[in-house]
CSV table of C-alpha atoms in Angstrom, one decimal:
chain,number,residue,atom,x,y,z
A,11,HIS,CA,-14.4,-32.2,-47.2
A,12,GLY,CA,-13.7,-34.0,-43.8
A,13,ALA,CA,-16.3,-36.9,-44.5
A,14,ARG,CA,-14.5,-40.1,-44.2
A,15,GLN,CA,-16.4,-41.9,-47.2
A,16,VAL,CA,-16.1,-45.1,-45.5
A,17,ARG,CA,-15.6,-47.6,-48.6
A,18,ASN,CA,-16.7,-45.6,-51.1
A,19,PRO,CA,-14.2,-43.4,-52.7
A,20,TRP,CA,-16.3,-42.9,-55.6
A,21,SER,CA,-18.0,-40.2,-54.1
A,22,ASP,CA,-14.8,-38.2,-52.7
A,23,GLY,CA,-13.9,-36.0,-55.7
A,24,PRO,CA,-10.4,-35.4,-56.5
A,25,GLU,CA,-10.1,-34.8,-60.3
A,26,TYR,CA,-7.9,-37.9,-61.7
A,27,VAL,CA,-7.8,-39.3,-58.5
A,28,THR,CA,-10.8,-40.8,-58.0
A,29,GLN,CA,-12.8,-39.7,-61.0
A,30,CYS,CA,-12.4,-38.2,-64.1
A,31,PRO,CA,-14.2,-34.3,-64.0
A,32,ILE,CA,-17.9,-34.2,-64.4
A,33,ARG,CA,-17.8,-32.7,-68.3
A,34,PRO,CA,-20.4,-29.7,-69.6
A,35,GLY,CA,-23.9,-31.3,-69.6
A,36,GLU,CA,-23.2,-34.5,-67.6
A,37,ARG,CA,-24.2,-35.0,-64.3
A,38,TYR,CA,-22.8,-37.1,-61.2
A,39,VAL,CA,-24.9,-37.7,-58.0
A,40,TYR,CA,-22.3,-38.0,-54.9
A,41,LYS,CA,-23.3,-40.2,-51.9
A,42,ILE,CA,-22.2,-38.8,-48.7
A,43,ASP,CA,-21.8,-41.5,-46.0
A,44,LEU,CA,-21.3,-39.9,-42.7
A,45,THR,CA,-20.0,-41.9,-39.8
A,46,VAL,CA,-18.1,-40.2,-36.7
A,47,GLU,CA,-18.2,-36.6,-38.4
A,48,GLU,CA,-20.0,-34.2,-36.1
A,49,GLY,CA,-19.6,-30.5,-36.4
A,50,THR,CA,-18.9,-28.2,-39.5
A,51,ILE,CA,-17.2,-29.8,-42.3
A,52,TRP,CA,-17.5,-28.5,-46.0
A,53,TRP,CA,-17.7,-29.3,-49.4
A,54,HIS,CA,-16.0,-27.9,-52.5
A,55,ALA,CA,-15.1,-28.9,-56.1
A,56,HIS,CA,-12.0,-30.3,-56.6
A,57,SER,CA,-11.0,-29.6,-60.2
A,58,GLN,CA,-8.4,-27.1,-61.3
A,59,TRP,CA,-9.4,-24.0,-59.2
A,60,ALA,CA,-13.2,-24.2,-59.2
A,61,ARG,CA,-13.4,-24.5,-55.5
A,62,ALA,CA,-12.6,-20.7,-55.1
A,63,THR,CA,-16.1,-20.4,-55.8
A,64,VAL,CA,-18.0,-23.7,-55.6
A,65,HIS,CA,-17.8,-24.7,-52.0
A,66,GLY,CA,-20.3,-24.3,-49.2
A,67,ALA,CA,-20.6,-25.6,-45.4
A,68,PHE,CA,-21.9,-29.0,-44.3
A,69,ILE,CA,-23.0,-29.2,-40.9
A,70,VAL,CA,-23.6,-32.4,-38.8
A,71,TYR,CA,-25.7,-32.1,-35.7
A,72,PRO,CA,-25.5,-34.6,-32.6
A,73,LYS,CA,-27.4,-37.5,-32.8
A,74,ARG,CA,-31.2,-37.3,-31.4
A,75,GLY,CA,-31.2,-37.5,-27.9
A,76,SER,CA,-27.4,-36.5,-27.6
A,77,SER,CA,-26.0,-32.8,-27.1
A,78,TYR,CA,-23.4,-30.7,-27.6
A,79,PRO,CA,-20.1,-31.4,-25.4
A,80,PHE,CA,-20.6,-27.6,-24.5
A,81,PRO,CA,-23.4,-25.4,-23.3
A,82,LYS,CA,-26.2,-25.3,-26.3
A,83,PRO,CA,-25.7,-21.8,-28.0
A,84,TYR,CA,-28.6,-19.3,-28.5
A,85,ARG,CA,-27.9,-19.4,-32.1
A,86,GLU,CA,-25.4,-20.8,-34.8
A,87,ILE,CA,-23.5,-18.8,-37.5
A,88,PRO,CA,-21.6,-20.1,-40.3
A,89,LEU,CA,-18.8,-17.7,-41.6
A,90,ILE,CA,-16.6,-18.9,-44.9
A,91,LEU,CA,-13.8,-17.1,-45.2
A,92,GLY,CA,-13.0,-16.7,-49.1
A,93,GLU,CA,-10.9,-14.9,-51.5
A,94,TRP,CA,-11.8,-12.5,-54.7
A,95,TRP,CA,-10.3,-11.5,-57.8
A,96,LYS,CA,-11.2,-8.1,-59.3
A,97,LYS,CA,-10.7,-8.5,-63.0
A,98,LYS,CA,-9.4,-12.0,-63.4
A,99,ASN,CA,-11.3,-15.4,-64.4
A,100,ILE,CA,-10.4,-17.8,-61.7
A,101,MET,CA,-10.8,-20.7,-64.2
A,102,ASP,CA,-7.6,-19.0,-66.1
A,103,ILE,CA,-5.6,-18.3,-63.1
A,104,ALA,CA,-3.7,-21.8,-63.0
A,105,GLY,CA,-3.5,-22.3,-66.7
A,106,LYS,CA,-1.8,-18.7,-67.3
A,107,ALA,CA,0.5,-19.6,-64.2
A,108,ASN,CA,1.5,-22.8,-65.7
A,109,LYS,CA,2.5,-20.9,-69.0
A,110,THR,CA,4.5,-18.7,-67.7
A,111,GLY,CA,6.1,-20.8,-64.8
A,112,GLY,CA,5.6,-18.2,-62.1
A,113,GLU,CA,3.2,-17.6,-59.3
A,114,PRO,CA,-0.7,-17.7,-59.5
A,115,ALA,CA,-2.4,-14.4,-59.6
A,116,ILE,CA,-2.7,-12.9,-56.0
A,117,SER,CA,-6.4,-12.4,-54.8
A,118,ASP,CA,-7.4,-8.5,-54.6
A,119,ALA,CA,-9.5,-9.3,-51.2
A,120,TYR,CA,-10.4,-11.7,-48.5
A,121,THR,CA,-14.2,-12.1,-48.0
A,122,ILE,CA,-16.3,-13.0,-44.7
A,123,ASN,CA,-19.4,-14.5,-46.0
A,124,GLY,CA,-18.9,-13.3,-49.6
A,125,GLN,CA,-18.2,-9.6,-48.9
A,126,PRO,CA,-14.4,-8.1,-48.7
A,127,GLY,CA,-15.8,-5.7,-46.0
A,128,TYR,CA,-15.5,-2.1,-44.4
A,129,LEU,CA,-12.1,-1.5,-45.4
A,130,TYR,CA,-13.0,-1.8,-49.2
A,131,PRO,CA,-14.6,0.9,-51.0
A,132,CYS,CA,-16.5,-1.6,-53.4
A,133,SER,CA,-18.0,-3.6,-50.2
A,134,LYS,CA,-18.3,-1.0,-47.2
A,135,PRO,CA,-22.2,-0.9,-47.5
A,136,ASP,CA,-22.4,-4.5,-48.0
A,137,THR,CA,-20.5,-5.7,-45.1
A,138,PHE,CA,-21.6,-8.9,-43.4
A,139,LYS,CA,-23.1,-7.9,-40.1
A,140,MET,CA,-23.6,-10.5,-37.3
A,141,LYS,CA,-26.4,-9.2,-34.7
A,142,VAL,CA,-25.8,-10.6,-31.4
A,143,VAL,CA,-27.8,-10.2,-27.9
A,144,ARG,CA,-25.9,-9.4,-25.0
A,145,HIS,CA,-24.9,-12.0,-22.7
A,146,ARG,CA,-26.0,-14.8,-25.1
A,147,ARG,CA,-23.4,-17.5,-26.3
A,148,TYR,CA,-23.0,-18.2,-30.4
A,149,LEU,CA,-21.7,-21.1,-32.2
A,150,LEU,CA,-19.5,-19.4,-35.1
A,151,ARG,CA,-18.6,-22.5,-37.3
A,152,ILE,CA,-15.5,-20.6,-39.5
A,153,ILE,CA,-14.4,-22.4,-42.7
A,154,ASN,CA,-11.2,-21.2,-44.5
A,155,ALA,CA,-12.0,-21.6,-48.1
A,156,VAL,CA,-9.4,-19.2,-49.1
A,157,MET,CA,-7.0,-20.8,-52.3
A,158,ASP,CA,-3.5,-19.8,-51.1
A,159,GLU,CA,-3.2,-18.4,-47.7
A,160,GLU,CA,-3.5,-19.4,-44.0
A,161,LEU,CA,-5.4,-16.5,-42.0
A,162,PHE,CA,-5.6,-14.9,-38.6
A,163,PHE,CA,-9.1,-14.2,-37.3
A,164,ALA,CA,-10.3,-12.3,-34.4
A,165,ILE,CA,-13.0,-10.6,-33.0
A,166,ALA,CA,-12.3,-7.0,-31.2
A,167,ASN,CA,-12.4,-7.1,-27.4
A,168,HIS,CA,-13.9,-10.9,-27.5
A,169,THR,CA,-12.1,-14.0,-26.5
A,170,LEU,CA,-13.0,-17.0,-28.3
A,171,THR,CA,-13.4,-20.7,-27.3
A,172,VAL,CA,-12.3,-23.2,-29.8
A,173,VAL,CA,-14.4,-26.5,-29.4
A,174,ALA,CA,-14.2,-28.3,-32.4
A,175,LYS,CA,-11.9,-29.0,-35.6
A,176,ASP,CA,-12.7,-30.5,-38.7
A,177,GLY,CA,-15.8,-31.9,-37.6
A,178,LEU,CA,-14.1,-33.5,-34.4
A,179,TYR,CA,-14.5,-32.1,-31.0
A,180,LEU,CA,-11.3,-30.4,-29.4
A,181,LYS,CA,-10.4,-29.9,-25.7
A,182,HIS,CA,-12.0,-26.5,-25.2
A,183,PHE,CA,-9.5,-23.8,-25.0
A,184,ASN,CA,-10.1,-19.9,-24.8
A,185,THR,CA,-7.9,-17.5,-27.4
A,186,SER,CA,-7.5,-14.1,-28.7
A,187,TYR,CA,-7.2,-15.0,-32.3
A,188,LEU,CA,-7.5,-18.0,-34.5
A,189,MET,CA,-4.9,-19.3,-37.2
A,190,ILE,CA,-6.9,-21.4,-39.6
A,191,THR,CA,-5.7,-22.9,-42.8
A,192,PRO,CA,-7.0,-23.4,-46.3
A,193,GLY,CA,-9.2,-26.6,-46.0
A,194,GLN,CA,-9.9,-26.1,-41.9
A,195,SER,CA,-13.1,-25.7,-40.0
A,196,MET,CA,-13.5,-24.4,-36.5
A,197,ASP,CA,-16.1,-24.6,-34.1
A,198,VAL,CA,-15.9,-21.4,-32.0
A,199,LEU,CA,-18.0,-20.3,-29.0
A,200,LEU,CA,-18.4,-16.6,-28.7
A,201,HIS,CA,-20.0,-15.2,-25.2
A,202,ALA,CA,-21.3,-11.8,-26.3
A,203,ASN,CA,-20.4,-10.0,-22.9
A,204,GLN,CA,-19.1,-6.6,-23.9
A,205,ARG,CA,-20.8,-3.5,-23.9
A,206,SER,CA,-23.3,-3.0,-26.4
A,207,GLY,CA,-22.2,-1.4,-29.5
A,208,ARG,CA,-20.2,-2.7,-32.7
A,209,TYR,CA,-17.1,-4.6,-32.9
A,210,PHE,CA,-15.0,-5.6,-36.2
A,211,MET,CA,-14.3,-9.3,-36.8
A,212,ALA,CA,-11.3,-9.5,-39.2
A,213,ALA,CA,-9.0,-11.7,-40.9
A,214,ARG,CA,-5.7,-11.5,-42.7
A,215,ALA,CA,-3.0,-13.6,-43.9
A,216,TYR,CA,-0.5,-15.6,-42.2
A,217,SER,CA,2.4,-16.0,-44.7
A,218,SER,CA,5.8,-17.5,-43.7
A,219,ALA,CA,7.4,-18.4,-47.1
A,220,PHE,CA,10.0,-15.8,-47.6
A,221,GLY,CA,10.0,-13.8,-50.9
A,222,ALA,CA,6.4,-15.6,-51.4
A,223,GLY,CA,3.9,-12.8,-52.9
A,224,PHE,CA,0.4,-12.9,-50.8
A,225,ASP,CA,-2.6,-10.7,-50.4
A,226,LYS,CA,-1.9,-8.3,-47.9
A,227,THR,CA,-5.4,-6.9,-47.4
A,228,THR,CA,-7.5,-7.4,-44.4
A,229,THR,CA,-11.3,-8.2,-44.5
A,230,THR,CA,-13.9,-7.2,-42.1
A,231,ALA,CA,-17.5,-8.2,-40.8
A,232,ILE,CA,-19.2,-6.2,-38.2
A,233,LEU,CA,-20.4,-7.9,-34.7
A,234,LYS,CA,-23.5,-5.5,-33.7
A,235,TYR,CA,-25.2,-5.8,-30.4
A,236,LYS,CA,-29.4,-5.9,-30.6
A,237,GLY,CA,-30.6,-2.5,-29.3
A,238,HIS,CA,-27.4,-0.4,-29.3
A,239,SER,CA,-28.1,3.2,-30.3
A,240,LEU,CA,-26.4,4.9,-33.5
A,241,THR,CA,-27.7,8.2,-31.8
A,242,ASP,CA,-24.9,7.4,-29.1
A,243,LYS,CA,-21.6,9.2,-29.8
A,244,LEU,CA,-19.3,6.4,-29.2
A,245,ASN,CA,-21.7,4.0,-31.5
A,246,ARG,CA,-21.4,6.4,-34.5
A,247,LYS,CA,-17.2,5.9,-34.7
A,248,THR,CA,-15.9,3.2,-36.9
A,249,PRO,CA,-15.6,-0.1,-35.1
A,250,VAL,CA,-12.2,-1.1,-33.6
A,251,LEU,CA,-10.1,-3.4,-35.5
A,252,PRO,CA,-8.9,-6.5,-33.6
A,253,TYR,CA,-5.3,-7.0,-32.7
A,254,LEU,CA,-4.1,-9.6,-35.4
A,255,PRO,CA,-0.5,-11.2,-35.0
A,256,PRO,CA,1.8,-9.8,-37.8
A,257,TYR,CA,2.0,-11.5,-41.3
A,258,ASN,CA,4.7,-13.8,-40.4
A,259,HIS,CA,4.3,-14.5,-37.0
A,260,THR,CA,5.0,-18.0,-36.8
A,261,GLU,CA,5.6,-18.0,-32.9
A,262,ALA,CA,1.6,-17.0,-32.6
A,263,THR,CA,0.7,-19.5,-35.0
A,264,THR,CA,2.6,-22.1,-32.9
A,265,ARG,CA,1.1,-21.0,-29.8
A,266,PHE,CA,-2.3,-21.3,-31.0
A,267,THR,CA,-2.1,-24.6,-32.7
A,268,ASN,CA,-0.2,-26.1,-29.8
A,269,GLN,CA,-3.4,-25.9,-27.5
A,270,PHE,CA,-5.2,-28.7,-29.8
A,271,ARG,CA,-6.3,-31.5,-27.6
A,272,SER,CA,-8.4,-34.2,-28.0
A,273,TYR,CA,-11.6,-34.0,-26.1
A,274,ARG,CA,-11.8,-37.1,-23.6
A,275,THR,CA,-15.0,-38.2,-21.6
A,276,SER,CA,-15.8,-41.6,-20.9
A,277,ASN,CA,-18.1,-41.9,-23.7
A,278,ARG,CA,-15.4,-40.4,-26.2
A,279,ARG,CA,-12.2,-42.2,-26.1
A,280,VAL,CA,-8.8,-41.3,-28.1
A,281,ASN,CA,-7.4,-44.5,-29.8
A,282,VAL,CA,-4.1,-43.5,-30.8
A,283,PRO,CA,-2.4,-46.1,-32.6
A,284,VAL,CA,0.5,-47.4,-30.6
A,285,LYS,CA,2.0,-50.4,-32.3
A,286,ILE,CA,3.0,-49.2,-35.7
A,287,ASP,CA,3.4,-51.6,-38.7
A,288,THR,CA,4.3,-48.9,-41.6
A,289,ARG,CA,6.7,-45.9,-40.9
A,290,LEU,CA,6.7,-43.3,-43.7
A,291,LEU,CA,8.9,-40.1,-44.2
A,292,TYR,CA,7.6,-37.6,-46.5
A,293,ALA,CA,9.7,-34.5,-47.3
A,294,ILE,CA,7.3,-31.8,-48.9
A,295,SER,CA,9.1,-29.2,-51.2
A,296,VAL,CA,8.6,-25.9,-53.3
A,297,ASN,CA,11.1,-26.5,-56.4
A,298,LEU,CA,12.5,-24.7,-59.2
A,299,LEU,CA,12.9,-26.6,-62.7
A,300,ASN,CA,14.6,-25.5,-66.0
A,301,CYS,CA,12.0,-24.1,-68.7
A,302,SER,CA,11.6,-26.4,-71.7
A,303,ASP,CA,12.7,-24.1,-74.2
A,304,ASP,CA,15.3,-21.0,-74.5
A,305,LYS,CA,13.2,-18.4,-73.0
A,306,PRO,CA,13.2,-17.4,-69.2
A,307,CYS,CA,10.2,-18.5,-67.4
A,308,SER,CA,8.7,-15.8,-64.4
A,309,GLY,CA,10.0,-17.7,-61.6
A,310,PRO,CA,12.8,-16.9,-59.5
A,311,PHE,CA,16.3,-17.0,-61.6
A,312,GLY,CA,13.9,-17.3,-64.9
A,313,LYS,CA,13.0,-20.9,-64.2
A,314,ARG,CA,9.5,-22.1,-63.2
A,315,PHE,CA,8.0,-23.0,-60.1
A,316,SER,CA,7.1,-27.0,-59.0
A,317,SER,CA,6.6,-28.8,-55.8
A,318,SER,CA,7.0,-32.3,-54.4
A,319,VAL,CA,6.7,-34.9,-52.1
A,320,ASN,CA,10.0,-37.1,-51.7
A,321,ASN,CA,11.2,-35.8,-54.7
A,322,VAL,CA,8.3,-36.6,-57.1
A,323,SER,CA,6.3,-33.8,-58.6
A,324,PHE,CA,2.7,-35.4,-59.1
A,325,VAL,CA,1.2,-35.7,-62.6
A,326,ASN,CA,-2.5,-36.4,-63.1
A,327,PRO,CA,-3.1,-39.1,-65.5
A,328,THR,CA,-5.6,-39.2,-68.1
A,329,VAL,CA,-7.7,-42.1,-66.6
A,330,ASP,CA,-8.8,-41.8,-62.9
A,331,ILE,CA,-6.2,-43.9,-60.6
A,332,LEU,CA,-9.0,-45.3,-58.8
A,333,ARG,CA,-10.7,-46.6,-62.2
A,334,ALA,CA,-7.7,-47.9,-63.2
A,335,TYR,CA,-6.8,-49.7,-60.0
A,336,HIS,CA,-10.5,-51.3,-59.7
A,337,ARG,CA,-10.2,-52.0,-63.7
A,338,ARG,CA,-6.6,-53.1,-63.3
A,339,ILE,CA,-5.7,-50.5,-66.3
A,340,GLY,CA,-2.1,-50.8,-67.0
A,341,GLY,CA,0.1,-47.7,-67.4
A,342,VAL,CA,-1.9,-45.1,-65.4
A,343,PHE,CA,0.1,-45.1,-62.6
A,344,GLN,CA,3.0,-46.7,-60.5
A,345,ALA,CA,3.3,-48.6,-57.3
A,346,ASP,CA,6.8,-47.4,-56.3
A,347,PHE,CA,6.2,-43.9,-54.7
A,348,PRO,CA,9.3,-43.4,-52.4
A,349,ARG,CA,8.2,-44.1,-48.7
A,350,LYS,CA,11.1,-41.9,-47.9
A,351,PRO,CA,13.3,-39.2,-49.3
A,352,PRO,CA,15.6,-41.0,-51.9
A,353,THR,CA,18.7,-38.6,-50.6
A,354,GLN,CA,18.6,-37.6,-47.0
A,355,PHE,CA,20.2,-34.5,-46.5
A,356,ASN,CA,19.6,-31.3,-44.0
A,357,TYR,CA,16.0,-30.8,-45.0
A,358,THR,CA,16.0,-27.3,-43.1
A,359,GLY,CA,19.7,-25.9,-44.3
A,360,GLU,CA,20.4,-23.3,-46.8
A,361,ASN,CA,21.1,-23.5,-50.5
A,362,LEU,CA,19.8,-26.8,-50.7
A,363,PRO,CA,19.6,-29.1,-54.0
A,364,PHE,CA,16.7,-31.2,-54.6
A,365,PRO,CA,16.1,-32.9,-58.0
A,366,THR,CA,12.6,-33.3,-58.8
A,367,ARG,CA,11.3,-35.7,-61.2
A,368,PHE,CA,7.5,-36.1,-62.5
A,369,GLY,CA,5.5,-39.3,-61.9
A,370,THR,CA,2.2,-40.6,-61.3
A,371,LYS,CA,2.9,-43.0,-58.3
A,372,VAL,CA,1.4,-44.3,-55.3
A,373,VAL,CA,2.0,-46.0,-51.9
A,374,VAL,CA,-0.1,-49.3,-51.3
A,375,LEU,CA,-1.1,-50.0,-47.8
A,376,ASP,CA,-2.3,-53.3,-46.2
A,377,PHE,CA,-5.7,-53.1,-45.0
A,378,ASN,CA,-5.9,-52.7,-41.2
A,379,SER,CA,-2.3,-51.4,-41.1
A,380,SER,CA,-1.3,-48.9,-38.4
A,381,VAL,CA,0.4,-45.9,-40.2
A,382,GLU,CA,3.0,-43.3,-39.0
A,383,LEU,CA,3.4,-40.4,-41.5
A,384,VAL,CA,6.0,-37.9,-40.4
A,385,LEU,CA,5.7,-34.9,-43.0
A,386,GLN,CA,8.8,-33.1,-43.0
A,387,GLY,CA,9.0,-29.3,-44.2
A,388,THR,CA,12.0,-28.1,-46.1
A,389,ASN,CA,13.7,-25.3,-47.1
A,390,VAL,CA,14.7,-26.3,-50.6
A,391,LEU,CA,13.5,-22.8,-52.5
A,392,ALA,CA,11.5,-21.5,-49.1
A,393,SER,CA,10.0,-22.7,-46.5
A,394,ASP,CA,6.5,-22.3,-45.5
A,395,ASN,CA,3.7,-23.5,-43.3
A,396,HIS,CA,1.9,-26.2,-45.4
A,397,PRO,CA,-1.7,-27.5,-44.6
A,398,ILE,CA,-1.5,-31.2,-45.6
A,399,HIS,CA,-5.1,-32.9,-46.0
A,400,LEU,CA,-5.6,-36.7,-46.2
A,401,HIS,CA,-8.9,-37.8,-48.0
A,402,GLY,CA,-10.7,-40.9,-46.5
A,403,TYR,CA,-9.3,-40.2,-43.1
A,404,SER,CA,-8.8,-38.6,-39.8
A,405,PHE,CA,-5.5,-38.8,-38.1
A,406,PHE,CA,-4.1,-38.1,-34.8
A,407,VAL,CA,-1.7,-35.6,-34.9
A,408,VAL,CA,1.1,-37.1,-32.1
A,409,GLY,CA,4.0,-34.3,-32.6
A,410,SER,CA,5.3,-31.6,-34.2
A,411,GLY,CA,8.7,-29.5,-33.9
A,412,PHE,CA,11.1,-27.3,-36.0
A,413,GLY,CA,14.4,-28.3,-37.7
A,414,ASN,CA,15.0,-31.8,-39.1
A,415,PHE,CA,12.7,-34.9,-37.6
A,416,ASP,CA,15.0,-37.1,-35.1
A,417,ARG,CA,13.8,-40.8,-35.5
A,418,ARG,CA,15.7,-41.3,-32.1
A,419,LYS,CA,14.9,-38.4,-30.1
A,420,ASP,CA,11.5,-37.0,-31.2
A,421,PRO,CA,9.3,-39.9,-30.8
A,422,LEU,CA,10.1,-39.6,-26.8
A,423,LYS,CA,7.9,-36.4,-26.8
A,424,TYR,CA,4.9,-37.8,-28.6
A,425,ASN,CA,1.6,-37.0,-27.2
A,426,LEU,CA,-0.2,-40.6,-27.6
A,427,VAL,CA,-2.7,-39.8,-24.8
A,428,ASP,CA,-5.3,-36.8,-26.2
A,429,SER,CA,-3.4,-36.2,-29.4
A,430,PRO,CA,-5.7,-34.1,-31.6
A,431,GLU,CA,-7.8,-35.9,-34.4
A,432,GLU,CA,-7.8,-34.0,-37.6
A,433,THR,CA,-8.0,-34.1,-41.1
A,434,THR,CA,-6.0,-31.1,-42.2
A,435,VAL,CA,-3.0,-30.2,-40.3
A,436,GLY,CA,-0.3,-27.3,-40.5
A,437,VAL,CA,3.3,-28.9,-41.0
A,438,PRO,CA,5.2,-25.8,-39.6
A,439,SER,CA,7.8,-23.6,-41.4
A,440,ASN,CA,11.0,-25.6,-41.4
A,441,GLY,CA,9.8,-28.0,-39.2
A,442,TRP,CA,7.9,-31.2,-39.1
A,443,THR,CA,4.6,-33.0,-38.2
A,444,ALA,CA,3.8,-36.9,-37.2
A,445,VAL,CA,0.6,-38.1,-37.6
A,446,ARG,CA,-0.8,-41.9,-37.2
A,447,PHE,CA,-3.8,-43.5,-38.6
A,448,VAL,CA,-5.2,-47.0,-38.9
A,449,ALA,CA,-5.5,-48.1,-43.1
A,450,ASN,CA,-9.1,-49.4,-42.6
A,451,ASN,CA,-10.9,-47.9,-45.2
A,452,PRO,CA,-10.1,-49.2,-48.4
A,453,GLY,CA,-9.8,-47.5,-51.6
A,454,VAL,CA,-7.8,-44.7,-53.3
A,455,TRP,CA,-7.0,-41.7,-51.3
A,456,LEU,CA,-5.4,-38.4,-52.1
A,457,LEU,CA,-3.0,-36.7,-49.8
A,458,HIS,CA,-2.3,-33.0,-50.7
A,459,CYS,CA,-1.3,-29.5,-49.6
A,460,HIS,CA,-4.3,-27.2,-49.4
A,461,ILE,CA,-2.3,-24.1,-50.6
A,462,GLU,CA,-3.7,-24.9,-54.2
A,463,ARG,CA,-0.7,-23.2,-56.1
A,464,HIS,CA,1.5,-25.9,-54.3
A,465,ALA,CA,-1.0,-28.5,-55.3
A,466,THR,CA,-1.2,-27.3,-58.6
A,467,TRP,CA,2.7,-27.5,-59.0
A,468,GLY,CA,2.6,-31.3,-57.7
A,469,MET,CA,2.6,-31.4,-54.3
A,470,ASN,CA,0.4,-34.4,-53.8
A,471,ALA,CA,0.8,-38.0,-53.1
A,472,VAL,CA,-1.6,-41.0,-53.3
A,473,PHE,CA,-2.5,-44.1,-51.2
A,474,ILE,CA,-4.0,-47.5,-52.4
A,475,VAL,CA,-5.5,-49.3,-49.3
A,476,LYS,CA,-6.2,-53.0,-49.9
A,477,ASP,CA,-9.4,-54.7,-49.5
A,478,GLY,CA,-9.7,-56.3,-46.1
A,479,PRO,CA,-10.9,-59.9,-45.7
A,480,THR,CA,-14.6,-59.6,-45.4
A,481,LYS,CA,-17.4,-58.0,-47.4
A,482,SER,CA,-17.6,-55.1,-45.0
A,483,SER,CA,-14.3,-54.6,-45.2
A,484,ARG,CA,-13.9,-54.0,-48.9
A,485,MET,CA,-14.6,-51.2,-51.4
A,486,LEU,CA,-17.8,-50.7,-52.8
A,487,LYS,CA,-18.9,-51.1,-56.6
A,488,PRO,CA,-18.7,-48.1,-58.7
A,489,PRO,CA,-21.8,-46.2,-59.5
A,490,PRO,CA,-23.5,-46.4,-62.8
A,491,ASP,CA,-23.1,-42.8,-63.5
A,492,LEU,CA,-19.4,-42.5,-62.5
A,493,PRO,CA,-17.9,-39.5,-65.3
A,494,SER,CA,-16.7,-40.8,-68.3
A,495,CYS,CA,-12.8,-39.8,-69.1
């Protein structure tokens, strides 16, 4: 996740987009080609809900002879934020929700490095503990592997310095909390400069969708200074919880993400596309559909949940799109995905009709074309902060705002100087985000919401980027062990 896989979509992973799932008893060797990635990315399964437990950190260090663009940390500590269901089989959750038409089962706990933490009776003795030496600096490599919720994260009495995101360096900034979406990774410096003792680090949900169910618990881990004495009355007390913004505090989220800027030096330039060849507007929505029989579904008003991009709710084919594209197999997908919403309306208004149709449709991009993609959130059923991830690419986030995107006015406020380069970006609740990239990586690439229920309901789109004119700009041939369909 976050590796561009240049010319090699065969090892990208999404089921029925770049490969069919690996069947029981079969094996498939992924080849990971790293190019400009540096920092913390991660890997995860991309088949149904398997990524809830099949995931891990993937750390890319600076080249030999070069160094971090910040003081070398005393130690590096990965922190993976996850989720836990007490009495449910994770692989059954999506199927049961699909049968009833309702929301998937809500988790019972969030976790830090596999443990719910001190506030849960089942996990209190095994709470993850991070030992630090006073006055030392630590690099925390934080990954949000949670399925369905964005998270606020903080460490009591400590300031965090964000230095990178999604395997790409950022201009450093200090903050008392993070808001990290599913799919994102962040590299954060921690200066252990407080009084010797124990301090809670904690995470809980940011959920902006009105009426949506979510896990309201708080996961914790303990930051413990080396050499502090438990005989000290102060140190026998329960550590203090850090301040975390309220669950629906969109202002806190916006204040945090607005600080993202690309890290610029004479050796690190920011090449934001200026001349645009292809302009796309994608309206992303959570929808309701009528049930297929006389029985009511478990969604609102007796309907079933769905989601869409430009009115199209994505349907997985029976043969992966990449294989069909490479082998010219007909009937698997259609190259007529709408490049803007078929019907224009007040996307962030009230009581919005938004008809949805099912389809397996793609947008075909010319090699080396410069693309501006505006991701427009809608209030069709309920607005939400959607973390949108693009496979095969990083992109520059040139603008963001609330309300409906205005093609005449909003581009005048774009940041084309030091816009942050990312691979997963949060589209604000009832707002929009504009990103730019150059389509110079041939292949088939998935764009999707990283809130898993939204992706399961159909909030996915696919790009096919044509081959370039030279051998080095063409897609690689498929490997011999490609999983069978």
